[in-house]
Amino acid sequence: MNPAANNNAYLYAAYIVVWVIHSVYALSLFSRGRHMKREARELNAANAQSRR
Amino acid sequence: MKILFKSCLVLTALLLGYGFCQAMYIAPTEATMGDVQRIFYYHLPSAWVAFLLFFVNFLASVWYLIRRSVAADAMALASAEVGVSFCTIVLITGPIWARPIWGIWWTWDARLTSTLVLWLIYVSYLVLRHYASGGQVPVLAAALGIFGFVDVPIVYMAIRWFRTQHPQPVIGGGQGSGLDPTMWHAVLWNLAAFAMLAFMFVWVRYRQAIVEHELEEAHAQASLDYETEGAQ
């Protein structure tokens, strides 16, 4: 067994970092999408109200 | 469109899963570094995808300056944002790999330093887009995107032009470079998986940037209508 093979903690740390970054970015996209949908709904409601 | 998006999402998940299996279980263990070398299967594809996204940003920026197209501006923003996230992965996984192999987390060699500068350029691009206001922001951002891209070939060539701590290239690195064919499978599957993931992120972010623009216009129109009604 190569002594360098005992460095699995670094390997797992690197993989965890990759997935944390991608997950955080995906969540930020999801949250921005929800925020924009709400903003569009509010804008439409405000426009409809001003037309009345 | 929704069916296409969902199909692409499923394909991305399958590719990521298979890429993970290739990297962790199927690719052979490297003789001198051991299992920690498997970081390479995420480190290298992330770097290539980041370069590709910065190239897309460059093309979209040029297109924006020529045509002033909202779509080009949205594509430039989306590609820069996703590119920064992939470049961040490169800058974090590199030191995690370096620590057990080189004995240090970081060294100021040409490859590492130019990659950090690349990341800083595109982070400043995003800061400019996020915090500056006014009609000239997309123009300034496009100029930054075009000149910032100059660093990409410098990063790529740094290990060929200078003596660096970073290993020599696996493609076109001359004698002694290259990879075992079985390792190439893991690299290429992960490259396909990360390219697909980046494509999905850019797709969503591009659409959001377009909607953001439409909302800004709608807000401006609504306030104009409000002022007009007030004047009457």
CSV table of N, CA and C in Angstrom, one decimal, chain A residues 1-44 46-47 50-51, chain B residues 16 20 23-24 30-39 41-42 46 78 81-82 85-86 88-89 92-93 96-97 99-101 105 194 197 200-201 204-205 207-209 211-212 215 218-219 222 229:
chain,number,residue,atom,x,y,z
A,1,MET,N,0.9,-1.2,0.0
A,1,MET,CA,0.0,0.0,0.0
A,1,MET,C,0.9,1.2,0.0
A,2,ASN,N,0.6,2.1,-1.0
A,2,ASN,CA,1.4,3.4,-1.0
A,2,ASN,C,1.0,4.3,0.1
A,3,PRO,N,2.0,4.9,0.8
A,3,PRO,CA,1.7,5.8,1.9
A,3,PRO,C,0.8,7.0,1.5
A,4,ALA,N,1.0,7.4,0.2
A,4,ALA,CA,0.2,8.5,-0.3
A,4,ALA,C,-1.3,8.2,-0.3
A,5,ALA,N,-1.6,6.9,-0.3
A,5,ALA,CA,-3.0,6.5,-0.4
A,5,ALA,C,-3.8,6.8,0.8
A,6,ASN,N,-3.0,7.2,1.9
A,6,ASN,CA,-3.7,7.6,3.1
A,6,ASN,C,-4.3,9.0,3.1
A,7,ASN,N,-4.2,9.6,2.0
A,7,ASN,CA,-4.7,11.0,1.9
A,7,ASN,C,-6.1,11.2,1.5
A,8,ASN,N,-6.9,10.2,1.8
A,8,ASN,CA,-8.3,10.2,1.3
A,8,ASN,C,-9.1,11.3,1.9
A,9,ALA,N,-8.7,11.8,3.0
A,9,ALA,CA,-9.5,13.0,3.6
A,9,ALA,C,-9.4,14.2,2.7
A,10,TYR,N,-8.3,14.4,2.0
A,10,TYR,CA,-8.1,15.5,1.1
A,10,TYR,C,-9.1,15.2,-0.1
A,11,LEU,N,-9.1,14.0,-0.6
A,11,LEU,CA,-10.0,13.6,-1.7
A,11,LEU,C,-11.4,13.9,-1.4
A,12,TYR,N,-11.9,13.5,-0.2
A,12,TYR,CA,-13.3,13.7,0.2
A,12,TYR,C,-13.6,15.2,0.3
A,13,ALA,N,-12.6,15.9,1.0
A,13,ALA,CA,-12.8,17.3,1.2
A,13,ALA,C,-13.0,18.0,-0.2
A,14,ALA,N,-12.1,17.7,-1.2
A,14,ALA,CA,-12.2,18.3,-2.5
A,14,ALA,C,-13.6,18.0,-3.1
A,15,TYR,N,-14.0,16.8,-3.1
A,15,TYR,CA,-15.3,16.4,-3.7
A,15,TYR,C,-16.5,17.1,-3.0
A,16,ILE,N,-16.4,17.2,-1.6
A,16,ILE,CA,-17.4,17.9,-0.9
A,16,ILE,C,-17.5,19.4,-1.3
A,17,VAL,N,-16.3,20.0,-1.4
A,17,VAL,CA,-16.3,21.4,-1.8
A,17,VAL,C,-16.9,21.6,-3.1
A,18,VAL,N,-16.6,20.7,-4.1
A,18,VAL,CA,-17.2,20.8,-5.4
A,18,VAL,C,-18.7,20.8,-5.4
A,19,TRP,N,-19.3,19.9,-4.6
A,19,TRP,CA,-20.7,19.7,-4.6
A,19,TRP,C,-21.4,20.8,-3.7
A,20,VAL,N,-20.7,21.3,-2.7
A,20,VAL,CA,-21.3,22.4,-1.9
A,20,VAL,C,-21.4,23.6,-2.8
A,21,ILE,N,-20.3,23.9,-3.6
A,21,ILE,CA,-20.3,25.1,-4.5
A,21,ILE,C,-21.4,25.0,-5.5
A,22,HIS,N,-21.5,23.8,-6.2
A,22,HIS,CA,-22.6,23.7,-7.2
A,22,HIS,C,-24.0,23.8,-6.6
A,23,SER,N,-24.1,23.2,-5.4
A,23,SER,CA,-25.5,23.2,-4.7
A,23,SER,C,-25.9,24.6,-4.3
A,24,VAL,N,-24.9,25.3,-3.8
A,24,VAL,CA,-25.2,26.7,-3.3
A,24,VAL,C,-25.6,27.5,-4.6
A,25,TYR,N,-24.8,27.3,-5.7
A,25,TYR,CA,-25.2,28.1,-6.9
A,25,TYR,C,-26.5,27.8,-7.4
A,26,ALA,N,-26.8,26.4,-7.4
A,26,ALA,CA,-28.2,26.0,-7.9
A,26,ALA,C,-29.3,26.6,-7.0
A,27,LEU,N,-29.0,26.6,-5.7
A,27,LEU,CA,-30.0,27.1,-4.8
A,27,LEU,C,-30.2,28.6,-5.0
A,28,SER,N,-29.1,29.3,-5.3
A,28,SER,CA,-29.2,30.8,-5.5
A,28,SER,C,-30.0,31.1,-6.8
A,29,LEU,N,-29.8,30.2,-7.8
A,29,LEU,CA,-30.6,30.4,-9.0
A,29,LEU,C,-32.1,30.2,-8.7
A,30,PHE,N,-32.4,29.1,-8.0
A,30,PHE,CA,-33.8,28.8,-7.6
A,30,PHE,C,-34.4,29.9,-6.8
A,31,SER,N,-33.7,30.4,-5.9
A,31,SER,CA,-34.2,31.5,-5.0
A,31,SER,C,-34.4,32.8,-5.8
A,32,ARG,N,-33.5,33.1,-6.7
A,32,ARG,CA,-33.6,34.3,-7.6
A,32,ARG,C,-34.9,34.1,-8.5
A,33,GLY,N,-35.1,32.9,-9.0
A,33,GLY,CA,-36.2,32.7,-9.9
A,33,GLY,C,-37.5,32.9,-9.1
A,34,ARG,N,-37.6,32.4,-7.9
A,34,ARG,CA,-38.8,32.6,-7.1
A,34,ARG,C,-39.1,34.1,-6.8
A,35,HIS,N,-38.0,34.8,-6.5
A,35,HIS,CA,-38.1,36.2,-6.2
A,35,HIS,C,-38.6,37.0,-7.4
A,36,MET,N,-38.1,36.6,-8.6
A,36,MET,CA,-38.5,37.3,-9.8
A,36,MET,C,-39.9,37.0,-10.2
A,37,LYS,N,-40.4,35.8,-9.9
A,37,LYS,CA,-41.8,35.4,-10.2
A,37,LYS,C,-42.7,36.3,-9.3
A,38,ARG,N,-42.3,36.4,-8.0
A,38,ARG,CA,-43.1,37.2,-7.1
A,38,ARG,C,-43.2,38.7,-7.5
A,39,GLU,N,-42.0,39.2,-8.0
A,39,GLU,CA,-41.9,40.6,-8.4
A,39,GLU,C,-42.8,40.8,-9.6
A,40,ALA,N,-42.8,39.9,-10.6
A,40,ALA,CA,-43.6,40.0,-11.8
A,40,ALA,C,-45.1,40.0,-11.4
A,41,ARG,N,-45.4,39.1,-10.4
A,41,ARG,CA,-46.9,39.0,-10.0
A,41,ARG,C,-47.3,40.4,-9.4
A,42,GLU,N,-46.4,40.9,-8.5
A,42,GLU,CA,-46.7,42.2,-7.9
A,42,GLU,C,-46.9,43.3,-8.8
A,43,LEU,N,-46.0,43.3,-9.8
A,43,LEU,CA,-46.0,44.4,-10.9
A,43,LEU,C,-47.3,44.3,-11.7
A,44,ASN,N,-47.7,43.1,-12.0
A,44,ASN,CA,-48.9,42.9,-12.8
A,44,ASN,C,-50.1,43.3,-12.0
A,46,ALA,N,-50.1,45.6,-9.6
A,46,ALA,CA,-50.1,47.0,-9.4
A,46,ALA,C,-50.6,47.7,-10.7
A,47,ASN,N,-50.2,47.1,-11.9
A,47,ASN,CA,-50.6,47.6,-13.2
A,47,ASN,C,-52.1,47.5,-13.3
A,50,SER,N,-53.8,50.1,-11.2
A,50,SER,CA,-53.8,51.5,-11.7
A,50,SER,C,-54.7,51.7,-12.9
A,51,ARG,N,-54.9,50.6,-13.7
A,51,ARG,CA,-55.8,50.8,-14.8
A,51,ARG,C,-57.3,51.0,-14.4
B,16,LEU,N,-23.4,13.1,-14.3
B,16,LEU,CA,-22.7,13.4,-13.1
B,16,LEU,C,-22.5,12.2,-12.3
B,20,PHE,N,-18.9,10.5,-11.6
B,20,PHE,CA,-18.5,10.2,-10.2
B,20,PHE,C,-18.0,8.8,-10.0
B,23,ALA,N,-14.6,8.4,-11.7
B,23,ALA,CA,-13.5,9.1,-11.0
B,23,ALA,C,-13.2,8.3,-9.7
B,24,MET,N,-14.2,7.8,-9.0
B,24,MET,CA,-13.9,7.3,-7.6
B,24,MET,C,-13.6,5.8,-7.7
B,30,GLU,N,-3.5,6.1,-9.1
B,30,GLU,CA,-2.2,6.5,-9.6
B,30,GLU,C,-1.1,6.0,-8.7
B,31,ALA,N,0.0,5.6,-9.4
B,31,ALA,CA,1.1,4.8,-8.6
B,31,ALA,C,1.7,5.6,-7.5
B,32,THR,N,2.1,6.9,-7.8
B,32,THR,CA,2.9,7.6,-6.8
B,32,THR,C,2.0,8.4,-5.8
B,33,MET,N,0.9,9.0,-6.3
B,33,MET,CA,0.1,9.9,-5.5
B,33,MET,C,-1.0,9.1,-4.7
B,34,GLY,N,-1.4,8.0,-5.2
B,34,GLY,CA,-2.5,7.3,-4.6
B,34,GLY,C,-3.8,7.8,-4.9
B,35,ASP,N,-4.8,7.6,-4.0
B,35,ASP,CA,-6.2,8.0,-4.3
B,35,ASP,C,-6.4,9.5,-4.4
B,36,VAL,N,-5.6,10.3,-3.7
B,36,VAL,CA,-5.8,11.7,-3.7
B,36,VAL,C,-5.7,12.3,-5.2
B,37,GLN,N,-5.0,11.6,-6.1
B,37,GLN,CA,-4.9,12.0,-7.5
B,37,GLN,C,-6.3,12.1,-8.1
B,38,ARG,N,-7.3,11.4,-7.6
B,38,ARG,CA,-8.6,11.4,-8.1
B,38,ARG,C,-9.3,12.8,-8.1
B,39,ILE,N,-8.7,13.7,-7.3
B,39,ILE,CA,-9.2,15.1,-7.4
B,39,ILE,C,-9.0,15.7,-8.8
B,41,TYR,N,-9.9,14.5,-11.5
B,41,TYR,CA,-11.0,14.2,-12.4
B,41,TYR,C,-12.1,15.3,-12.2
B,42,TYR,N,-12.0,16.1,-11.1
B,42,TYR,CA,-12.9,17.2,-11.0
B,42,TYR,C,-12.2,18.5,-11.3
B,46,SER,N,-13.3,21.0,-14.5
B,46,SER,CA,-13.8,22.3,-14.0
B,46,SER,C,-13.0,23.5,-14.7
B,78,ALA,N,-24.5,35.6,-17.8
B,78,ALA,CA,-24.7,34.2,-17.3
B,78,ALA,C,-23.4,33.4,-17.4
B,81,GLU,N,-20.9,34.5,-14.7
B,81,GLU,CA,-21.3,34.0,-13.3
B,81,GLU,C,-21.0,32.5,-13.1
B,82,VAL,N,-21.4,31.7,-14.1
B,82,VAL,CA,-21.2,30.3,-14.0
B,82,VAL,C,-19.7,30.0,-14.1
B,85,SER,N,-18.0,30.4,-10.8
B,85,SER,CA,-18.2,29.3,-9.8
B,85,SER,C,-17.3,28.1,-10.2
B,86,PHE,N,-17.1,27.8,-11.5
B,86,PHE,CA,-16.2,26.7,-11.8
B,86,PHE,C,-14.8,27.1,-11.5
B,88,THR,N,-13.8,29.0,-9.2
B,88,THR,CA,-13.6,28.9,-7.7
B,88,THR,C,-13.3,27.5,-7.3
B,89,ILE,N,-14.0,26.5,-8.0
B,89,ILE,CA,-13.7,25.1,-7.7
B,89,ILE,C,-12.3,24.7,-8.0
B,92,ILE,N,-10.0,26.0,-5.4
B,92,ILE,CA,-10.1,25.4,-4.1
B,92,ILE,C,-9.6,23.9,-4.1
B,93,THR,N,-9.9,23.2,-5.2
B,93,THR,CA,-9.5,21.8,-5.3
B,93,THR,C,-8.0,21.7,-5.6
B,96,ILE,N,-6.2,21.9,-2.2
B,96,ILE,CA,-6.5,20.7,-1.4
B,96,ILE,C,-5.6,19.5,-2.0
B,97,TRP,N,-5.4,19.4,-3.3
B,97,TRP,CA,-4.6,18.4,-3.9
B,97,TRP,C,-3.1,18.7,-3.6
B,99,ARG,N,-1.6,20.2,-1.1
B,99,ARG,CA,-1.1,20.0,0.3
B,99,ARG,C,-0.5,18.7,0.5
B,100,PRO,N,-1.2,17.5,0.2
B,100,PRO,CA,-0.5,16.3,0.5
B,100,PRO,C,0.6,15.9,-0.5
B,101,ILE,N,0.6,16.5,-1.7
B,101,ILE,CA,1.6,16.1,-2.7
B,101,ILE,C,2.8,17.0,-2.6
B,105,TRP,N,0.1,24.5,0.6
B,105,TRP,CA,-1.3,24.7,0.0
B,105,TRP,C,-1.2,25.6,-1.3
B,194,PHE,N,-19.7,18.0,-16.4
B,194,PHE,CA,-19.6,19.3,-15.9
B,194,PHE,C,-20.0,20.3,-17.0
B,197,LEU,N,-23.7,20.4,-16.9
B,197,LEU,CA,-24.1,21.1,-15.7
B,197,LEU,C,-24.0,22.6,-16.0
B,200,MET,N,-26.7,23.8,-18.2
B,200,MET,CA,-28.0,24.0,-17.5
B,200,MET,C,-28.0,25.3,-16.7
B,201,PHE,N,-26.9,25.5,-16.0
B,201,PHE,CA,-26.8,26.7,-15.2
B,201,PHE,C,-26.9,28.0,-16.1
B,204,VAL,N,-30.5,28.6,-17.3
B,204,VAL,CA,-31.4,29.2,-16.3
B,204,VAL,C,-31.0,30.6,-16.1
B,205,ARG,N,-29.7,30.9,-15.9
B,205,ARG,CA,-29.3,32.2,-15.6
B,205,ARG,C,-29.5,33.2,-16.7
B,207,ARG,N,-32.0,33.0,-18.9
B,207,ARG,CA,-33.4,33.3,-18.9
B,207,ARG,C,-33.8,34.3,-17.8
B,208,GLN,N,-33.1,34.1,-16.7
B,208,GLN,CA,-33.4,35.0,-15.6
B,208,GLN,C,-32.9,36.5,-15.9
B,209,ALA,N,-31.7,36.5,-16.6
B,209,ALA,CA,-31.2,37.9,-16.9
B,209,ALA,C,-32.1,38.6,-17.9
B,211,VAL,N,-35.4,38.1,-18.1
B,211,VAL,CA,-36.6,38.5,-17.3
B,211,VAL,C,-36.3,39.7,-16.4
B,212,GLU,N,-35.1,39.7,-15.9
B,212,GLU,CA,-34.6,40.9,-15.1
B,212,GLU,C,-34.7,42.1,-15.9
B,215,LEU,N,-38.3,43.1,-16.4
B,215,LEU,CA,-38.9,43.7,-15.2
B,215,LEU,C,-38.4,45.1,-15.0
B,218,ALA,N,-40.4,47.2,-17.3
B,218,ALA,CA,-41.7,47.3,-16.9
B,218,ALA,C,-41.9,48.3,-15.7
B,219,HIS,N,-40.9,48.2,-14.8
B,219,HIS,CA,-40.9,49.1,-13.6
B,219,HIS,C,-40.7,50.6,-14.1
B,222,ALA,N,-43.9,51.6,-15.7
B,222,ALA,CA,-45.0,51.9,-14.7
B,222,ALA,C,-44.8,53.2,-14.0
B,229,GLU,N,-49.9,60.3,-15.1
B,229,GLU,CA,-51.2,60.4,-14.5
B,229,GLU,C,-51.2,61.5,-13.5
